[in-house]
Amino acid sequence: MKICVMPGDGIGREIVAQALRVLDKVGAKFGRKFETQEALIGGVAIDATGSPLPEETLRLCKAADAVLLGAVGGPKWDTIDPSIRPERGLLGIRKELGLFANLRPASLFPELRHACYLRPDIVAKGIDLLVVRELTGGAYFGTPKGVEVRGGERVGFNNMIYFEHEIRRIAKVGFEAAKKRRKKLCSVDKANVLDVSRLWREVVIEVSKDYPDIELSHMYVDNAAMQLVRDPSQFDVIVTENLFGDILSDEASVITGSIGMLPSASVGEGNPGLFEPIHGSAPDIAGQNKANPLATILSVAMLLRYSVSDMDAEAAAIETAVQKTLQQGYRTGDIREEGCKLLGCVEMADAVLANL
Ligand code: IPM
Ligand code: MG
């Protein structure tokens, strides 16, 4: 299996290095051969080539079976021309590879329940949900967009636009995901205000006819934001458009208390998928061996599960090793608690390797 590896910026390089050690060990244990090839994206790519997504990176990604990404962005590039910001690299690769579906599981590791921000009685009901976020449409990519001067003042605008085929295909991903889980799908929109959301809801209802055994509900995004902290146990799969999904997936992840723990997968049709931790580049702790490598290690598990049909056992082995490591009381700074064994990034990966 060929994997294109893009460490990116900030803590990206350190966490990806640890995840690759885990990948190596899985290969040795299960007799699999993983060939990795490194490519530039984000700020490091800007520094080296002037572009956040060089042609060469795109070529390497397309030639791979899967892509593993660390993180992009940092203060160094905050004042750069917006058209070549590091984030452009990430948006560009999603669009170029047609990765329209972003799967962001947020679940509470029982070992980390003290790290959870919600009241114990809410936590006791459990959190195990999946945000299916549309990733290549909506306001992120819609045109017209820009900032210009009209009538002597500046005006800024973006366009939240969806074609029905875009809604239909992400709705299908949502229903299929729900089928493999607790069979509940909540579609989040703002149909009481936005026309684009009215179409969203109509198309989701049309798609639901093919999934009679999935319980479909609809929720306005403001209410969904509230319900996520009030009672997250009510959710199984949430399907929503790009910008709403960006916001809700951060909220869903942080209520588990462990944004440093959560992996994600971005998939499309006919191109390799892209797998990355959902946290960012954390420039404040970069290069200090403090970052939590577990989200990236778990992203490798997702990569194996979603990119090839028969690597469930390999993926599960990684997930079990991570869980064991937590049970043993090992923690990085972001999930530290009283009486835990505090580890750095490398040592945390050592512990996972030992359990593997
Ligand atoms: C995410 C991030 C990105 C997004 C940024 C870095 C462009 O917030 O993956 O959620 O907005 O999609
Ligand atoms: Mg985000």
CSV table of C-alpha atoms and ligand atoms in Angstrom, one decimal:
chain,number,residue,atom,x,y,z
A,1,MET,CA,0.0,0.0,0.0
A,2,LYS,CA,1.3,3.4,-1.0
A,3,ILE,CA,0.7,6.3,1.5
A,4,CYS,CA,1.5,9.9,0.7
A,5,VAL,CA,2.5,11.5,4.0
A,6,MET,CA,2.2,15.3,4.5
A,7,PRO,CA,3.4,16.4,8.0
A,8,GLY,CA,2.6,20.1,7.3
A,9,ASP,CA,3.2,22.7,10.0
A,10,GLY,CA,3.5,23.2,13.8
A,11,ILE,CA,3.2,19.9,15.7
A,12,GLY,CA,2.4,18.1,12.4
A,13,ARG,CA,5.9,16.7,11.9
A,14,GLU,CA,6.2,15.3,15.4
A,15,ILE,CA,2.8,13.6,15.5
A,16,VAL,CA,3.1,12.2,12.0
A,17,ALA,CA,6.5,10.8,12.8
A,18,GLN,CA,5.0,8.9,15.8
A,19,ALA,CA,2.0,7.7,13.8
A,20,LEU,CA,4.4,6.3,11.1
A,21,ARG,CA,6.3,4.3,13.8
A,22,VAL,CA,2.9,2.7,14.7
A,23,LEU,CA,2.2,2.0,11.0
A,24,ASP,CA,5.6,0.3,10.6
A,25,LYS,CA,4.9,-1.9,13.6
A,26,VAL,CA,1.5,-2.9,12.2
A,27,GLY,CA,3.1,-3.8,9.0
A,28,ALA,CA,5.6,-6.0,10.7
A,29,LYS,CA,3.0,-7.6,12.9
A,30,PHE,CA,0.5,-8.4,10.1
A,31,GLY,CA,3.0,-8.9,7.2
A,32,ARG,CA,1.9,-5.8,5.3
A,33,LYS,CA,4.1,-3.6,3.3
A,34,PHE,CA,3.5,0.1,3.5
A,35,GLU,CA,5.4,2.4,1.2
A,36,THR,CA,5.5,6.0,2.3
A,37,GLN,CA,6.3,9.1,0.3
A,38,GLU,CA,6.5,12.6,1.8
A,39,ALA,CA,5.0,15.7,0.3
A,40,LEU,CA,4.8,19.4,1.2
A,41,ILE,CA,1.6,21.2,2.1
A,42,GLY,CA,0.6,24.4,4.0
A,43,GLY,CA,3.2,26.8,5.4
A,44,VAL,CA,6.2,24.6,4.8
A,45,ALA,CA,5.2,24.3,1.2
A,46,ILE,CA,4.8,28.1,0.9
A,47,ASP,CA,8.3,28.5,2.3
A,48,ALA,CA,9.8,26.0,-0.1
A,49,THR,CA,7.9,26.7,-3.3
A,50,GLY,CA,5.7,29.7,-2.8
A,51,SER,CA,2.5,27.7,-3.0
A,52,PRO,CA,0.6,25.9,-0.2
A,53,LEU,CA,-0.3,23.1,-2.6
A,54,PRO,CA,2.5,22.5,-5.1
A,55,GLU,CA,1.8,20.5,-8.3
A,56,GLU,CA,4.2,17.8,-7.1
A,57,THR,CA,2.2,17.3,-3.9
A,58,LEU,CA,-1.0,16.9,-5.9
A,59,ARG,CA,0.7,14.4,-8.2
A,60,LEU,CA,2.1,12.3,-5.3
A,61,CYS,CA,-1.3,12.3,-3.6
A,62,LYS,CA,-3.1,11.1,-6.7
A,63,ALA,CA,-0.6,8.3,-7.2
A,64,ALA,CA,-1.1,7.0,-3.6
A,65,ASP,CA,-3.6,4.7,-2.1
A,66,ALA,CA,-4.2,7.0,0.8
A,67,VAL,CA,-3.0,10.3,2.3
A,68,LEU,CA,-2.0,11.0,5.9
A,69,LEU,CA,-1.9,14.6,6.9
A,70,GLY,CA,-0.6,16.3,10.1
A,71,ALA,CA,-1.8,19.9,10.3
A,72,VAL,CA,-1.4,23.1,8.5
A,73,GLY,CA,-1.0,26.8,9.4
A,74,GLY,CA,0.7,29.0,12.0
A,75,PRO,CA,1.3,32.6,13.0
A,76,LYS,CA,4.2,32.9,10.5
A,77,TRP,CA,1.8,32.8,7.6
A,78,ASP,CA,-1.1,34.7,9.2
A,79,THR,CA,-0.3,38.0,7.4
A,80,ILE,CA,0.4,36.4,4.0
A,81,ASP,CA,-1.7,37.1,0.9
A,82,PRO,CA,-5.0,35.2,1.7
A,83,SER,CA,-5.0,33.4,-1.7
A,84,ILE,CA,-1.9,31.5,-0.7
A,85,ARG,CA,-2.5,31.0,3.1
A,86,PRO,CA,-1.6,27.5,4.4
A,87,GLU,CA,-5.3,26.7,4.8
A,88,ARG,CA,-5.7,27.1,1.0
A,89,GLY,CA,-3.5,24.0,0.6
A,90,LEU,CA,-5.9,22.0,2.7
A,91,LEU,CA,-9.0,23.3,0.9
A,92,GLY,CA,-7.2,22.7,-2.4
A,93,ILE,CA,-6.3,19.1,-1.8
A,94,ARG,CA,-9.9,18.4,-0.6
A,95,LYS,CA,-11.3,19.9,-3.8
A,96,GLU,CA,-8.7,18.4,-6.2
A,97,LEU,CA,-9.2,14.9,-4.8
A,98,GLY,CA,-13.0,15.3,-4.7
A,99,LEU,CA,-13.1,14.5,-1.0
A,100,PHE,CA,-16.7,15.5,-0.5
A,101,ALA,CA,-17.4,13.5,2.7
A,102,ASN,CA,-15.7,14.3,6.0
A,103,LEU,CA,-16.3,11.8,8.7
A,104,ARG,CA,-15.6,13.1,12.2
A,105,PRO,CA,-16.3,10.6,15.0
A,106,ALA,CA,-16.6,12.1,18.5
A,107,SER,CA,-16.8,9.6,21.2
A,108,LEU,CA,-16.0,9.6,24.9
A,109,PHE,CA,-13.1,7.3,25.9
A,110,PRO,CA,-14.4,5.9,29.2
A,111,GLU,CA,-10.9,6.4,30.6
A,112,LEU,CA,-11.1,10.1,29.9
A,113,ARG,CA,-14.5,10.9,31.3
A,114,HIS,CA,-12.9,13.3,33.9
A,115,ALA,CA,-11.5,15.3,31.0
A,116,CYS,CA,-15.0,15.9,29.7
A,117,TYR,CA,-16.4,19.4,30.1
A,118,LEU,CA,-20.0,18.5,30.6
A,119,ARG,CA,-21.8,17.7,33.9
A,120,PRO,CA,-21.3,14.1,35.2
A,121,ASP,CA,-24.9,13.2,34.8
A,122,ILE,CA,-24.8,14.2,31.1
A,123,VAL,CA,-21.5,12.4,30.6
A,124,ALA,CA,-23.0,9.3,32.2
A,125,LYS,CA,-25.3,8.9,29.3
A,126,GLY,CA,-22.3,8.6,27.0
A,127,ILE,CA,-21.2,10.4,23.8
A,128,ASP,CA,-20.7,8.4,20.7
A,129,LEU,CA,-21.6,10.3,17.5
A,130,LEU,CA,-20.4,10.8,14.0
A,131,VAL,CA,-20.4,14.1,12.2
A,132,VAL,CA,-20.7,13.7,8.4
A,133,ARG,CA,-19.6,17.0,7.0
A,134,GLU,CA,-20.0,18.0,3.4
A,135,LEU,CA,-16.5,19.1,2.4
A,136,THR,CA,-16.2,20.5,-1.1
A,137,GLY,CA,-19.3,22.8,-1.4
A,138,GLY,CA,-21.2,25.5,0.3
A,139,ALA,CA,-19.8,28.9,1.4
A,140,TYR,CA,-16.2,27.5,1.4
A,141,PHE,CA,-16.1,27.2,-2.4
A,142,GLY,CA,-19.2,29.0,-3.7
A,143,THR,CA,-19.0,31.9,-6.1
A,144,PRO,CA,-19.3,34.8,-6.5
A,145,LYS,CA,-17.1,35.7,-3.6
A,146,GLY,CA,-14.8,38.5,-2.7
A,147,VAL,CA,-14.2,41.9,-1.1
A,148,GLU,CA,-14.8,44.9,-3.3
A,149,VAL,CA,-15.8,48.5,-3.1
A,150,ARG,CA,-19.4,49.4,-3.9
A,151,GLY,CA,-20.9,52.9,-3.5
A,152,GLY,CA,-17.8,54.1,-1.7
A,153,GLU,CA,-17.7,51.3,0.9
A,154,ARG,CA,-16.2,47.9,1.1
A,155,VAL,CA,-18.4,44.9,0.8
A,156,GLY,CA,-17.5,41.3,1.5
A,157,PHE,CA,-19.5,38.3,0.3
A,158,ASN,CA,-19.5,34.5,-0.1
A,159,ASN,CA,-22.1,32.2,-1.6
A,160,MET,CA,-23.5,29.2,0.2
A,161,ILE,CA,-24.6,27.2,-2.8
A,162,TYR,CA,-25.4,23.5,-3.3
A,163,PHE,CA,-26.3,21.6,-6.3
A,164,GLU,CA,-28.8,18.8,-5.6
A,165,HIS,CA,-26.3,16.1,-6.6
A,166,GLU,CA,-23.9,17.4,-4.0
A,167,ILE,CA,-26.6,17.1,-1.3
A,168,ARG,CA,-27.8,13.7,-2.5
A,169,ARG,CA,-24.3,12.1,-2.4
A,170,ILE,CA,-23.5,13.4,1.1
A,171,ALA,CA,-26.9,12.4,2.4
A,172,LYS,CA,-26.2,8.9,1.1
A,173,VAL,CA,-22.9,8.8,3.0
A,174,GLY,CA,-24.9,9.9,6.1
A,175,PHE,CA,-27.5,7.2,5.7
A,176,GLU,CA,-24.9,4.5,5.0
A,177,ALA,CA,-23.0,5.5,8.1
A,178,ALA,CA,-26.1,5.4,10.2
A,179,LYS,CA,-26.9,1.9,8.8
A,180,LYS,CA,-23.6,0.6,10.3
A,181,ARG,CA,-24.3,2.4,13.7
A,182,ARG,CA,-27.4,3.0,15.7
A,183,LYS,CA,-29.6,3.7,12.7
A,184,LYS,CA,-30.4,7.3,13.5
A,185,LEU,CA,-29.6,10.2,11.2
A,186,CYS,CA,-30.1,13.9,12.1
A,187,SER,CA,-29.8,16.3,9.2
A,188,VAL,CA,-28.7,19.8,10.3
A,189,ASP,CA,-29.7,22.9,8.3
A,190,LYS,CA,-31.1,26.4,8.7
A,191,ALA,CA,-34.2,25.8,6.6
A,192,ASN,CA,-36.2,28.4,8.5
A,193,VAL,CA,-34.0,31.1,7.0
A,194,LEU,CA,-31.8,29.9,4.1
A,195,ASP,CA,-33.1,28.9,0.7
A,196,VAL,CA,-30.1,26.6,0.2
A,197,SER,CA,-31.1,24.8,3.4
A,198,ARG,CA,-34.7,24.3,2.1
A,199,LEU,CA,-33.3,22.5,-0.9
A,200,TRP,CA,-31.0,20.6,1.4
A,201,ARG,CA,-33.9,19.3,3.5
A,202,GLU,CA,-36.0,18.4,0.5
A,203,VAL,CA,-33.2,16.3,-1.1
A,204,VAL,CA,-32.3,14.6,2.2
A,205,ILE,CA,-36.0,13.6,2.5
A,206,GLU,CA,-35.9,12.2,-1.0
A,207,VAL,CA,-32.8,10.2,-0.3
A,208,SER,CA,-34.4,8.8,2.9
A,209,LYS,CA,-37.0,6.9,0.8
A,210,ASP,CA,-34.1,4.4,0.0
A,211,TYR,CA,-33.4,4.0,3.7
A,212,PRO,CA,-36.7,3.1,5.4
A,213,ASP,CA,-35.1,1.6,8.5
A,214,ILE,CA,-33.1,4.7,9.3
A,215,GLU,CA,-34.8,7.1,11.7
A,216,LEU,CA,-34.4,10.5,10.1
A,217,SER,CA,-34.8,13.8,11.9
A,218,HIS,CA,-34.0,17.4,11.0
A,219,MET,CA,-32.7,20.1,13.3
A,220,TYR,CA,-31.8,23.8,12.8
A,221,VAL,CA,-28.1,24.4,13.3
A,222,ASP,CA,-28.5,26.8,16.2
A,223,ASN,CA,-30.6,24.2,18.1
A,224,ALA,CA,-28.1,21.5,17.2
A,225,ALA,CA,-25.3,23.6,18.7
A,226,MET,CA,-27.4,23.8,21.9
A,227,GLN,CA,-28.5,20.1,21.9
A,228,LEU,CA,-24.9,19.0,21.6
A,229,VAL,CA,-24.0,20.4,25.0
A,230,ARG,CA,-27.4,19.8,26.6
A,231,ASP,CA,-27.7,16.1,25.7
A,232,PRO,CA,-25.2,14.7,23.2
A,233,SER,CA,-26.4,11.2,23.8
A,234,GLN,CA,-29.4,11.9,21.6
A,235,PHE,CA,-27.2,11.9,18.5
A,236,ASP,CA,-25.9,9.0,16.4
A,237,VAL,CA,-25.0,10.4,12.9
A,238,ILE,CA,-25.3,14.1,12.1
A,239,VAL,CA,-25.1,15.1,8.4
A,240,THR,CA,-24.6,18.7,7.5
A,241,GLU,CA,-23.2,21.2,5.1
A,242,ASN,CA,-19.6,22.4,5.1
A,243,LEU,CA,-19.6,25.5,7.3
A,244,PHE,CA,-22.1,24.1,9.8
A,245,GLY,CA,-20.1,20.9,9.9
A,246,ASP,CA,-16.9,22.8,10.6
A,247,ILE,CA,-18.4,24.5,13.6
A,248,LEU,CA,-20.4,21.6,15.0
A,249,SER,CA,-17.5,19.1,14.6
A,250,ASP,CA,-15.3,21.3,16.8
A,251,GLU,CA,-18.0,21.5,19.4
A,252,ALA,CA,-18.7,17.8,19.2
A,253,SER,CA,-15.1,17.0,19.7
A,254,VAL,CA,-14.3,19.3,22.5
A,255,ILE,CA,-17.3,18.1,24.6
A,256,THR,CA,-15.5,14.8,24.8
A,257,GLY,CA,-12.7,16.6,26.5
A,258,SER,CA,-10.2,15.2,24.1
A,259,ILE,CA,-9.7,17.2,20.9
A,260,GLY,CA,-6.2,15.7,20.9
A,261,MET,CA,-7.7,12.2,20.6
A,262,LEU,CA,-9.9,12.5,17.6
A,263,PRO,CA,-9.1,11.3,14.0
A,264,SER,CA,-11.0,12.1,10.8
A,265,ALA,CA,-11.4,10.7,7.3
A,266,SER,CA,-12.2,12.6,4.1
A,267,VAL,CA,-13.3,10.4,1.3
A,268,GLY,CA,-14.7,10.8,-2.2
A,269,GLU,CA,-15.1,8.6,-5.2
A,270,GLY,CA,-12.2,7.2,-7.2
A,271,ASN,CA,-9.4,9.0,-5.4
A,272,PRO,CA,-7.4,8.2,-2.3
A,273,GLY,CA,-8.9,9.3,1.0
A,274,LEU,CA,-7.2,11.8,3.3
A,275,PHE,CA,-6.8,11.0,7.0
A,276,GLU,CA,-5.9,13.6,9.6
A,277,PRO,CA,-6.3,14.5,13.3
A,278,ILE,CA,-9.1,17.0,13.7
A,279,HIS,CA,-6.9,19.3,16.0
A,280,GLY,CA,-4.8,22.0,14.4
A,281,SER,CA,-1.1,22.7,14.2
A,282,ALA,CA,-0.8,24.0,17.8
A,283,PRO,CA,2.2,26.3,17.1
A,284,ASP,CA,2.4,27.2,20.8
A,285,ILE,CA,3.7,23.7,21.7
A,286,ALA,CA,5.4,22.7,18.4
A,287,GLY,CA,8.8,21.2,18.7
A,288,GLN,CA,8.6,20.6,22.5
A,289,ASN,CA,7.6,17.0,22.5
A,290,LYS,CA,4.4,17.9,24.2
A,291,ALA,CA,1.8,17.1,21.5
A,292,ASN,CA,-0.6,14.3,21.8
A,293,PRO,CA,0.1,11.8,18.9
A,294,LEU,CA,-3.0,9.7,19.6
A,295,ALA,CA,-5.4,11.5,17.1
A,296,THR,CA,-2.9,10.9,14.3
A,297,ILE,CA,-2.3,7.3,15.4
A,298,LEU,CA,-6.0,6.8,15.4
A,299,SER,CA,-6.2,8.5,11.9
A,300,VAL,CA,-3.8,5.7,10.7
A,301,ALA,CA,-6.4,3.2,12.0
A,302,MET,CA,-9.1,5.0,10.0
A,303,LEU,CA,-6.8,5.1,7.0
A,304,LEU,CA,-6.4,1.3,7.1
A,305,ARG,CA,-10.1,0.7,7.7
A,306,TYR,CA,-11.4,2.9,5.0
A,307,SER,CA,-8.7,2.7,2.3
A,308,VAL,CA,-8.5,-1.0,1.8
A,309,SER,CA,-11.2,-3.6,2.2
A,310,ASP,CA,-9.4,-6.1,4.4
A,311,MET,CA,-7.5,-4.2,7.0
A,312,ASP,CA,-10.1,-4.1,9.8
A,313,ALA,CA,-7.9,-6.3,12.0
A,314,GLU,CA,-4.9,-4.0,11.6
A,315,ALA,CA,-7.1,-0.9,12.4
A,316,ALA,CA,-8.6,-2.6,15.4
A,317,ALA,CA,-5.2,-3.6,16.7
A,318,ILE,CA,-4.2,0.1,16.8
A,319,GLU,CA,-7.4,1.2,18.5
A,320,THR,CA,-7.0,-1.5,21.1
A,321,ALA,CA,-3.4,-0.5,21.8
A,322,VAL,CA,-4.4,3.1,22.2
A,323,GLN,CA,-7.2,2.2,24.6
A,324,LYS,CA,-4.9,0.0,26.7
A,325,THR,CA,-2.4,2.8,26.9
A,326,LEU,CA,-5.1,5.1,28.3
A,327,GLN,CA,-6.1,2.3,30.8
A,328,GLN,CA,-2.6,2.2,32.0
A,329,GLY,CA,-2.9,5.8,33.0
A,330,TYR,CA,-0.6,7.3,30.4
A,331,ARG,CA,-1.5,10.9,29.4
A,332,THR,CA,-0.1,13.8,27.4
A,333,GLY,CA,-0.5,17.3,28.8
A,334,ASP,CA,-3.8,18.0,27.0
A,335,ILE,CA,-5.6,15.1,28.8
A,336,ARG,CA,-3.6,15.1,32.0
A,337,GLU,CA,-5.3,14.4,35.3
A,338,GLU,CA,-4.3,13.9,38.9
A,339,GLY,CA,-2.3,10.7,39.4
A,340,CYS,CA,-1.7,10.1,35.7
A,341,LYS,CA,1.6,9.3,34.2
A,342,LEU,CA,2.5,12.3,32.1
A,343,LEU,CA,4.3,11.6,28.9
A,344,GLY,CA,5.7,13.5,25.9
A,345,CYS,CA,4.7,12.8,22.3
A,346,VAL,CA,7.5,10.3,21.6
A,347,GLU,CA,7.0,8.4,24.9
A,348,MET,CA,3.2,8.2,24.4
A,349,ALA,CA,3.9,6.5,21.0
A,350,ASP,CA,6.4,4.2,22.8
A,351,ALA,CA,3.6,3.1,25.1
A,352,VAL,CA,1.2,2.5,22.2
A,353,LEU,CA,3.9,0.5,20.4
A,354,ALA,CA,4.6,-1.6,23.5
A,355,ASN,CA,0.8,-2.4,23.7
A,356,LEU,CA,0.7,-3.2,20.0
B,1,IPM,C1,-11.1,21.9,9.6
B,1,IPM,C2,-10.3,23.2,9.7
B,1,IPM,C3,-10.3,23.8,8.2
B,1,IPM,C4,-11.7,24.0,7.8
B,1,IPM,C5,-9.4,25.0,8.1
B,1,IPM,C6,-8.0,24.8,8.6
B,1,IPM,C7,-9.3,25.4,6.6
B,1,IPM,O1,-11.0,24.1,10.5
B,1,IPM,O2,-10.6,21.0,9.0
B,1,IPM,O3,-12.1,21.8,10.3
B,1,IPM,O4,-12.2,25.1,8.0
B,1,IPM,O5,-12.2,23.1,7.1
B,2,MG,MG,-12.6,23.3,11.6
